[in-house]
Short mmCIF file of C-alpha atoms and ligand atoms in Angstrom, two decimals:
data_model
loop_
_atom_site.label_atom_id
_atom_site.label_comp_id
_atom_site.label_asym_id
_atom_site.label_seq_id
_atom_site.Cartn_x
_atom_site.Cartn_y
_atom_site.Cartn_z
CA UNK A 1415 -19.86 65.19 -22.88
CA UNK A 1416 -22.17 67.69 -21.06
CA UNK A 1417 -25.17 65.72 -19.64
CA UNK A 1418 -26.04 68.13 -16.96
CA UNK A 1419 -29.44 69.44 -18.78
CA UNK A 1420 -30.70 65.54 -17.96
CA UNK A 1421 -31.90 64.94 -14.39
CA UNK A 1422 -30.03 62.21 -12.92
CA UNK A 1423 -30.47 59.97 -9.79
CA UNK A 1424 -27.07 58.93 -8.60
CA UNK A 1425 -26.95 55.21 -8.10
CA UNK A 1426 -24.08 53.80 -9.76
CA UNK A 1427 -20.41 53.83 -8.17
CA UNK A 1428 -18.56 55.58 -10.92
CA UNK A 1429 -16.17 55.25 -12.43
CA UNK A 1430 -15.83 51.16 -12.38
CA UNK A 1431 -12.23 50.33 -12.48
CA UNK A 1432 -10.53 48.87 -15.81
CA UNK A 1433 -8.30 45.65 -14.69
CA UNK A 1434 -6.00 43.58 -16.69
CA UNK A 1435 -6.74 39.82 -17.51
CA UNK A 1436 -2.75 39.11 -17.09
CA UNK A 1437 -3.27 35.38 -16.55
CA UNK A 1438 -5.96 34.60 -19.03
CA UNK A 1439 -4.33 36.43 -21.69
CA UNK A 1440 -0.95 34.68 -21.33
CA UNK A 1441 -3.17 31.42 -21.14
CA UNK A 1442 -4.77 32.43 -24.50
CA UNK A 1443 -1.69 33.40 -25.88
CA UNK A 1444 -3.52 36.15 -28.27
CA UNK A 1445 -4.17 39.96 -27.53
CA UNK A 1446 -3.83 41.46 -24.04
CA UNK A 1447 -7.37 41.46 -22.59
CA UNK A 1448 -8.84 43.81 -20.24
CA UNK A 1449 -12.16 44.18 -18.14
CA UNK A 1450 -14.24 46.96 -17.62
CA UNK A 1451 -16.09 46.11 -14.33
CA UNK A 1452 -19.43 47.46 -14.79
CA UNK A 1453 -20.44 44.74 -12.81
CA UNK A 1454 -19.20 46.51 -9.55
CA UNK A 1455 -21.76 49.73 -10.15
CA UNK A 1456 -22.32 48.59 -6.51
CA UNK A 1457 -26.65 49.31 -5.58
CA UNK A 1458 -28.32 46.19 -5.28
CA UNK A 1459 -25.75 43.77 -6.30
CA UNK A 1460 -24.68 46.18 -9.57
CA UNK A 1461 -24.77 45.71 -13.21
CA UNK A 1462 -25.07 47.61 -16.13
CA UNK A 1463 -28.69 48.83 -15.96
CA UNK A 1464 -27.67 51.21 -13.27
CA UNK A 1465 -26.12 53.38 -15.55
CA UNK A 1466 -29.10 53.81 -17.49
CA UNK A 1467 -31.62 54.09 -14.40
CA UNK A 1468 -29.41 57.25 -13.28
CA UNK A 1469 -31.40 58.98 -16.01
CA UNK A 1470 -34.52 56.88 -16.49
CA UNK A 1471 -35.06 57.29 -12.66
CA UNK A 1472 -33.73 60.97 -13.02
CA UNK A 1473 -36.63 61.79 -15.10
CA UNK A 1474 -39.25 59.83 -13.17
CA UNK A 1475 -38.60 61.88 -10.24
CA UNK A 1476 -38.66 65.30 -12.38
CA UNK A 1477 -42.05 63.94 -13.35
CA UNK A 1478 -43.18 63.34 -10.04
CA UNK A 1479 -43.82 59.61 -10.52
CA UNK A 1480 -44.38 57.39 -7.42
CA UNK A 1481 -44.64 54.08 -9.23
CA UNK A 1482 -41.87 52.53 -11.43
CA UNK A 1483 -42.78 49.85 -13.94
CA UNK A 1484 -40.51 47.77 -16.16
CA UNK A 1485 -40.63 44.35 -17.74
CA UNK A 1486 -38.30 41.60 -18.31
CA UNK A 1487 -37.79 37.88 -17.85
CA UNK A 1488 -38.40 36.31 -14.85
CA UNK A 1489 -34.57 36.38 -14.18
CA UNK A 1490 -34.10 39.87 -15.47
CA UNK A 1491 -30.99 41.92 -14.10
CA UNK A 1492 -32.27 44.98 -15.49
CA UNK A 1493 -35.46 44.27 -13.32
CA UNK A 1494 -33.61 43.33 -10.26
CA UNK A 1495 -31.62 46.84 -10.61
CA UNK A 1496 -34.88 48.42 -10.99
CA UNK A 1497 -36.14 47.31 -7.88
CA UNK A 1498 -32.96 48.21 -5.85
CA UNK A 1499 -32.61 51.75 -7.16
CA UNK A 1500 -36.63 52.11 -6.68
CA UNK A 1501 -35.82 50.92 -3.03
CA UNK A 1502 -33.26 53.78 -2.65
CA UNK A 1503 -35.10 56.17 -4.09
CA UNK A 1504 -38.29 55.52 -2.23
CA UNK A 1505 -40.48 54.84 -5.27
CA UNK A 1506 -42.73 51.93 -5.61
CA UNK A 1507 -41.53 49.08 -8.34
CA UNK A 1508 -43.79 47.02 -10.22
CA UNK A 1509 -42.19 44.48 -12.18
CA UNK A 1510 -43.89 42.75 -15.30
CA UNK A 1511 -41.85 39.53 -15.63
CA UNK A 1512 -42.50 36.88 -17.99
CA UNK A 1513 -41.70 33.02 -17.46
CA UNK A 1514 -40.06 30.79 -19.52
CA UNK A 1515 -40.58 27.21 -20.00
CA UNK A 1516 -37.59 27.04 -17.94
CA UNK A 1517 -39.28 26.23 -14.44
CA UNK A 1518 -36.78 24.96 -12.06
CA UNK A 1519 -37.27 26.04 -8.50
CA UNK A 1520 -34.05 27.98 -8.88
CA UNK A 1521 -35.25 29.93 -11.52
CA UNK A 1522 -38.46 30.28 -10.02
CA UNK A 1523 -37.62 31.63 -6.69
CA UNK A 1524 -33.67 32.25 -6.56
CA UNK A 1525 -31.10 34.44 -7.93
CA UNK A 1526 -32.78 37.96 -9.39
CA UNK A 1527 -36.33 37.15 -8.29
CA UNK A 1528 -35.30 36.41 -4.75
CA UNK A 1529 -34.00 39.73 -4.85
CA UNK A 1530 -36.66 41.40 -6.38
CA UNK A 1531 -39.03 40.52 -3.78
CA UNK A 1532 -36.39 41.42 -1.09
CA UNK A 1533 -36.11 44.90 -2.77
CA UNK A 1534 -40.08 45.11 -1.88
CA UNK A 1535 -40.94 44.99 -5.65
CA UNK A 1536 -44.40 44.02 -6.58
CA UNK A 1537 -44.33 41.08 -9.38
CA UNK A 1538 -46.68 40.67 -12.05
CA UNK A 1539 -45.97 37.13 -13.86
CA UNK A 1540 -46.81 36.24 -17.44
CA UNK A 1541 -47.21 33.17 -19.35
CA UNK A 1542 -44.77 33.26 -22.30
CA UNK A 1543 -47.18 34.02 -24.74
CA UNK A 1544 -48.64 37.23 -23.37
CA UNK A 1545 -47.47 40.45 -24.32
CA UNK A 1546 -45.15 42.24 -21.18
CA UNK A 1547 -45.56 45.65 -23.07
CA UNK A 1548 -49.39 45.48 -23.14
CA UNK A 1549 -49.59 44.17 -19.68
CA UNK A 1550 -47.40 46.79 -18.07
CA UNK A 1551 -49.57 49.42 -20.26
CA UNK A 1552 -52.79 48.14 -18.44
CA UNK A 1553 -51.19 48.04 -15.20
CA UNK A 1554 -50.11 51.63 -15.83
CA UNK A 1555 -53.39 52.80 -16.88
CA UNK A 1556 -55.12 51.14 -13.69
CA UNK A 1557 -52.63 52.79 -11.38
CA UNK A 1558 -53.34 56.26 -13.38
CA UNK A 1559 -57.01 55.81 -12.87
CA UNK A 1560 -56.34 54.94 -9.01
CA UNK A 1561 -54.71 58.23 -8.74
CA UNK A 1562 -50.84 57.13 -8.69
CA UNK A 1563 -48.28 58.48 -10.96
CA UNK A 1564 -46.88 55.71 -12.58
CA UNK A 1565 -43.51 55.76 -14.93
CA UNK A 1566 -42.96 53.07 -17.43
CA UNK A 1567 -39.44 51.77 -18.34
CA UNK A 1568 -38.83 49.81 -21.88
CA UNK A 1569 -37.29 46.39 -21.59
CA UNK A 1570 -33.58 46.63 -20.60
CA UNK A 1571 -33.99 50.11 -20.17
CA UNK A 1572 -32.79 50.53 -23.58
CA UNK A 1573 -33.94 54.11 -25.35
CA UNK A 1574 -32.19 57.30 -26.21
CA UNK A 1575 -32.63 58.55 -22.34
CA UNK A 1576 -31.61 55.26 -20.93
CA UNK A 1577 -28.80 54.72 -23.50
CA UNK A 1578 -27.33 58.11 -22.18
CA UNK A 1579 -25.51 55.92 -19.41
CA UNK A 1580 -23.60 53.87 -21.89
CA UNK A 1581 -22.91 57.31 -23.74
CA UNK A 1582 -21.19 58.68 -20.69
CA UNK A 1583 -19.23 55.12 -20.21
CA UNK A 1584 -17.53 55.65 -23.69
CA UNK A 1585 -16.14 58.90 -22.45
CA UNK A 1586 -15.26 57.23 -19.14
CA UNK A 1587 -13.23 54.45 -21.04
CA UNK A 1588 -11.63 56.76 -23.17
CA UNK A 1589 -10.51 58.86 -20.16
CA UNK A 1590 -9.13 55.62 -18.49
CA UNK A 1591 -7.30 54.44 -21.51
CA UNK A 1592 -5.35 57.91 -21.34
CA UNK A 1593 -4.70 57.47 -17.85
CA UNK A 1594 -3.26 54.00 -18.45
CA UNK A 1595 -1.69 55.01 -21.54
CA UNK A 1596 -3.56 52.26 -23.61
CA UNK A 1597 -5.34 52.15 -27.05
CA UNK A 1598 -7.98 49.36 -26.97
CA UNK A 1599 -8.33 48.03 -30.29
CA UNK A 1600 -12.05 47.17 -29.69
CA UNK A 1601 -14.46 46.90 -26.96
CA UNK A 1602 -16.58 43.65 -26.46
CA UNK A 1603 -19.84 43.34 -24.69
CA UNK A 1604 -23.06 41.52 -24.69
CA UNK A 1605 -25.88 42.71 -26.63
CA UNK A 1606 -29.64 42.06 -25.75
CA UNK A 1607 -32.08 44.69 -26.09
CA UNK A 1608 -29.37 46.73 -27.66
CA UNK A 1609 -28.76 49.77 -25.40
CA UNK A 1610 -25.68 49.20 -23.97
CA UNK A 1611 -24.20 48.66 -27.26
CA UNK A 1612 -26.06 51.43 -28.80
CA UNK A 1613 -25.14 53.95 -26.06
CA UNK A 1614 -21.23 52.97 -26.13
CA UNK A 1615 -21.42 53.42 -30.15
CA UNK A 1616 -23.00 56.71 -29.57
CA UNK A 1617 -20.48 57.82 -27.34
CA UNK A 1618 -17.55 56.51 -29.21
CA UNK A 1619 -18.62 58.05 -32.61
CA UNK A 1620 -18.93 61.19 -30.97
CA UNK A 1621 -15.36 61.23 -29.94
CA UNK A 1622 -13.66 59.06 -32.61
CA UNK A 1623 -13.23 56.21 -30.13
CA UNK A 1624 -12.73 52.80 -30.78
CA UNK A 1625 -14.91 50.12 -32.33
CA UNK A 1626 -17.60 48.23 -30.26
CA UNK A 1627 -18.40 44.82 -30.95
CA UNK A 1628 -21.74 43.42 -29.77
CA UNK A 1629 -21.79 39.63 -28.64
CA UNK A 1630 -25.50 38.45 -29.32
CA UNK A 1631 -27.23 36.50 -26.46
CA UNK A 1632 -30.42 36.63 -28.51
CA UNK A 1633 -31.40 37.58 -32.12
CA UNK A 1634 -29.59 37.16 -35.33
CA UNK A 1635 -26.48 38.96 -36.42
CA UNK A 1636 -28.55 41.51 -38.75
CA UNK A 1637 -31.44 41.96 -36.12
CA UNK A 1638 -28.81 42.64 -33.27
CA UNK A 1639 -26.77 45.16 -35.32
CA UNK A 1640 -29.98 47.02 -36.38
CA UNK A 1641 -31.08 47.08 -33.01
CA UNK A 1642 -27.88 48.41 -31.90
CA UNK A 1643 -27.63 51.11 -34.83
CA UNK A 1644 -31.33 52.49 -33.87
CA UNK A 1645 -30.75 52.74 -29.99
CA UNK A 1646 -27.46 54.62 -31.28
CA UNK A 1647 -29.24 56.60 -33.30
CA UNK A 1648 -31.92 57.39 -30.64
CA UNK A 1649 -29.37 58.58 -28.23
CA UNK A 1650 -27.25 60.77 -30.54
CA UNK A 1651 -30.74 62.45 -31.27
CA UNK A 1652 -31.26 63.07 -27.65
CA UNK A 1653 -27.75 64.49 -27.57
CA UNK A 1654 -28.66 67.13 -29.65
CA UNK A 1655 -27.46 68.42 -33.02
CA UNK A 1656 -24.21 69.84 -32.44
CA UNK A 1657 -21.30 67.50 -33.78
CA UNK A 1658 -23.37 64.97 -34.26
CA UNK A 1659 -21.98 62.07 -36.49
CA UNK A 1660 -24.31 59.22 -37.63
CA UNK A 1661 -23.53 55.68 -36.43
CA UNK A 1662 -24.30 53.61 -39.68
CA UNK A 1663 -23.22 50.20 -38.69
CA UNK A 1664 -23.00 48.12 -35.61
CA UNK A 1665 -20.91 44.82 -35.92
CA UNK A 1666 -22.48 42.23 -33.93
CA UNK A 1667 -21.27 38.17 -33.76
CA UNK A 1668 -24.20 35.77 -33.21
CA UNK A 1669 -22.15 32.66 -33.14
CA UNK A 1670 -22.36 32.28 -29.62
CA UNK A 1671 -26.06 32.33 -28.87
CA UNK A 1672 -26.64 28.80 -28.78
CA UNK A 1673 -30.11 27.21 -29.07
CA UNK A 1674 -31.52 30.36 -27.59
CA UNK A 1675 -31.88 33.15 -24.87
CA UNK A 1676 -30.76 31.91 -21.63
CA UNK A 1677 -30.24 28.47 -23.10
CA UNK A 1678 -26.70 27.13 -22.01
CA UNK A 1679 -23.75 26.25 -24.60
CA UNK A 1680 -20.55 24.48 -23.89
CA UNK A 1681 -18.42 27.72 -25.30
CA UNK A 1682 -20.39 29.69 -22.37
CA UNK A 1683 -19.43 27.06 -19.78
CA UNK A 1684 -15.68 27.26 -20.78
CA UNK A 1685 -15.98 30.98 -20.45
CA UNK A 1686 -17.35 30.60 -17.22
CA UNK A 1687 -14.74 28.00 -16.28
CA UNK A 1688 -11.45 30.00 -17.31
CA UNK A 1689 -12.60 33.42 -15.97
CA UNK A 1690 -13.12 31.92 -12.51
CA UNK A 1691 -9.98 29.59 -12.46
CA UNK A 1692 -7.61 32.20 -14.24
CA UNK A 1693 -9.00 35.43 -13.02
CA UNK A 1694 -11.35 34.93 -10.08
CA UNK A 1695 -13.79 36.56 -12.22
CA UNK A 1696 -17.10 35.54 -12.06
CA UNK A 1697 -19.40 35.73 -15.08
CA UNK A 1698 -23.22 35.05 -15.41
CA UNK A 1699 -24.63 32.04 -17.62
CA UNK A 1700 -27.07 34.19 -19.58
CA UNK A 1701 -25.11 37.56 -20.74
CA UNK A 1702 -21.58 37.70 -19.94
CA UNK A 1703 -20.62 33.93 -20.30
CA UNK A 1704 -21.46 34.08 -23.89
CA UNK A 1705 -20.09 37.31 -24.51
CA UNK A 1706 -16.71 36.30 -22.81
CA UNK A 1707 -16.99 33.25 -25.00
CA UNK A 1708 -17.17 35.48 -28.18
CA UNK A 1709 -14.23 37.47 -26.53
CA UNK A 1710 -12.08 34.17 -26.14
CA UNK A 1711 -12.84 33.54 -29.75
CA UNK A 1712 -11.58 36.48 -30.99
CA UNK A 1713 -8.45 36.37 -28.92
CA UNK A 1714 -8.01 33.00 -30.41
CA UNK A 1715 -8.48 34.19 -33.81
CA UNK A 1716 -6.17 35.61 -36.32
CA UNK A 1717 -7.72 39.19 -36.64
CA UNK A 1718 -6.22 40.46 -33.29
CA UNK A 1719 -2.25 39.92 -32.35
CA UNK A 1720 -0.28 40.02 -29.21
CA UNK A 1721 0.16 43.86 -30.04
CA UNK A 1722 -3.67 44.38 -29.70
CA UNK A 1723 -5.70 45.09 -26.48
CA UNK A 1724 -9.40 44.19 -26.13
CA UNK A 1725 -11.77 45.58 -23.38
CA UNK A 1726 -14.25 43.47 -22.27
CA UNK A 1727 -17.45 45.42 -20.48
CA UNK A 1728 -18.80 42.93 -17.75
CA UNK A 1729 -22.30 44.01 -17.46
CA UNK A 1730 -22.73 42.09 -14.30
CA UNK A 1731 -25.82 39.67 -13.70
CA UNK A 1732 -24.08 37.38 -11.43
CA UNK A 1733 -27.33 36.57 -9.51
CA UNK A 1734 -28.33 34.61 -12.61
CA UNK A 1735 -26.00 31.87 -11.39
CA UNK A 1736 -28.29 31.06 -8.66
CA UNK A 1737 -31.14 31.23 -11.18
CA UNK A 1738 -29.73 28.89 -13.44
CA UNK A 1739 -27.48 26.52 -11.45
CA UNK A 1740 -27.63 23.90 -13.99
CA UNK A 1741 -26.14 25.85 -16.36
CA UNK A 1742 -22.94 26.04 -14.96
C1 PLP B 659 -26.07 41.30 -17.42
C2 PLP B 659 -26.34 41.60 -18.57
N1 PLP B 659 -25.32 42.13 -19.65
C3 PLP B 659 -25.69 42.48 -20.49
C4 PLP B 659 -26.99 42.93 -21.03
C5 PLP B 659 -27.65 43.61 -22.24
O1 PLP B 659 -27.77 44.71 -22.24
P1 PLP B 659 -28.57 45.60 -23.44
O2 PLP B 659 -30.01 45.10 -22.89
O3 PLP B 659 -28.45 47.02 -23.10
O4 PLP B 659 -28.27 45.13 -24.70
C6 PLP B 659 -28.37 42.76 -19.72
C7 PLP B 659 -29.68 42.99 -20.22
O5 PLP B 659 -30.35 42.61 -19.67
C8 PLP B 659 -27.73 41.75 -18.61
O6 PLP B 659 -28.60 42.03 -17.72
#
């Protein structure tokens, strides 16, 4: 995939490794499980958003921006990676973060939010009912009026441009699978704002790659699938008309959300425990823990056999463990 016409900031350590989960696969007794270590993208403790930020901050720099704004939850991994990337690139960073009613000391001051401050970001804290997007637009207006050049990034970095990072990741996965002489039956990934799954779907669609199953961490199956398809379509539009297949459907499972976004579940706790004890692999309670619970349920189901291989994309988020220690 030729992405050379898009300005890009080198932020992520790529390609990330693909590793077997041999002991856990044997324990579960179903398909072989593998993990794509996008938690190891490096900068600022890593995670999936760096792939998106390479393109978003590439554009910000090309436009001569001096301040980058984005939005998220108080313990947003996306916000933390944006803050780290801005520090690396010498850009000012302002984060509009919404507090949930979840207000433990750790949630308010540890994990991602501790790192945001360490990276030198300026934080604007909102109450749950305020619109983050409106607050970000207002702050960008004020900065512009003061002669600054703000660049706004949507929630999760999910938009056609950001998702190019995951369209490229699809190509990376296909190349690594060839090298390993493996054919993954499906890719499994956490889905929230939809750009990671959407980008992967777009990249796979262009190469007749493998199915990408999203495990929702919020919303319903129908809402999250519509979001992923919309994100995939935006990505493909940006990639241009040449050989542009449509992504008409996205598979999303919503059985692992539990009572809501960032609210712990028993399956999530089991996933964290088994990944840690069988593989020394650290998941987070908000995204990868719930997604891995979905992966384990798929592995235990009759849908896949021992001849199948499933690839879990580990999207990072481990600082969240320290923001929600009681979830573990
Ligand atoms: C650790 C982690 N995994 C997965 C996701 C979901 O990615 P997306 O918002 O692109 O659906 C996020 C987004 O914040 C995340 O922080």
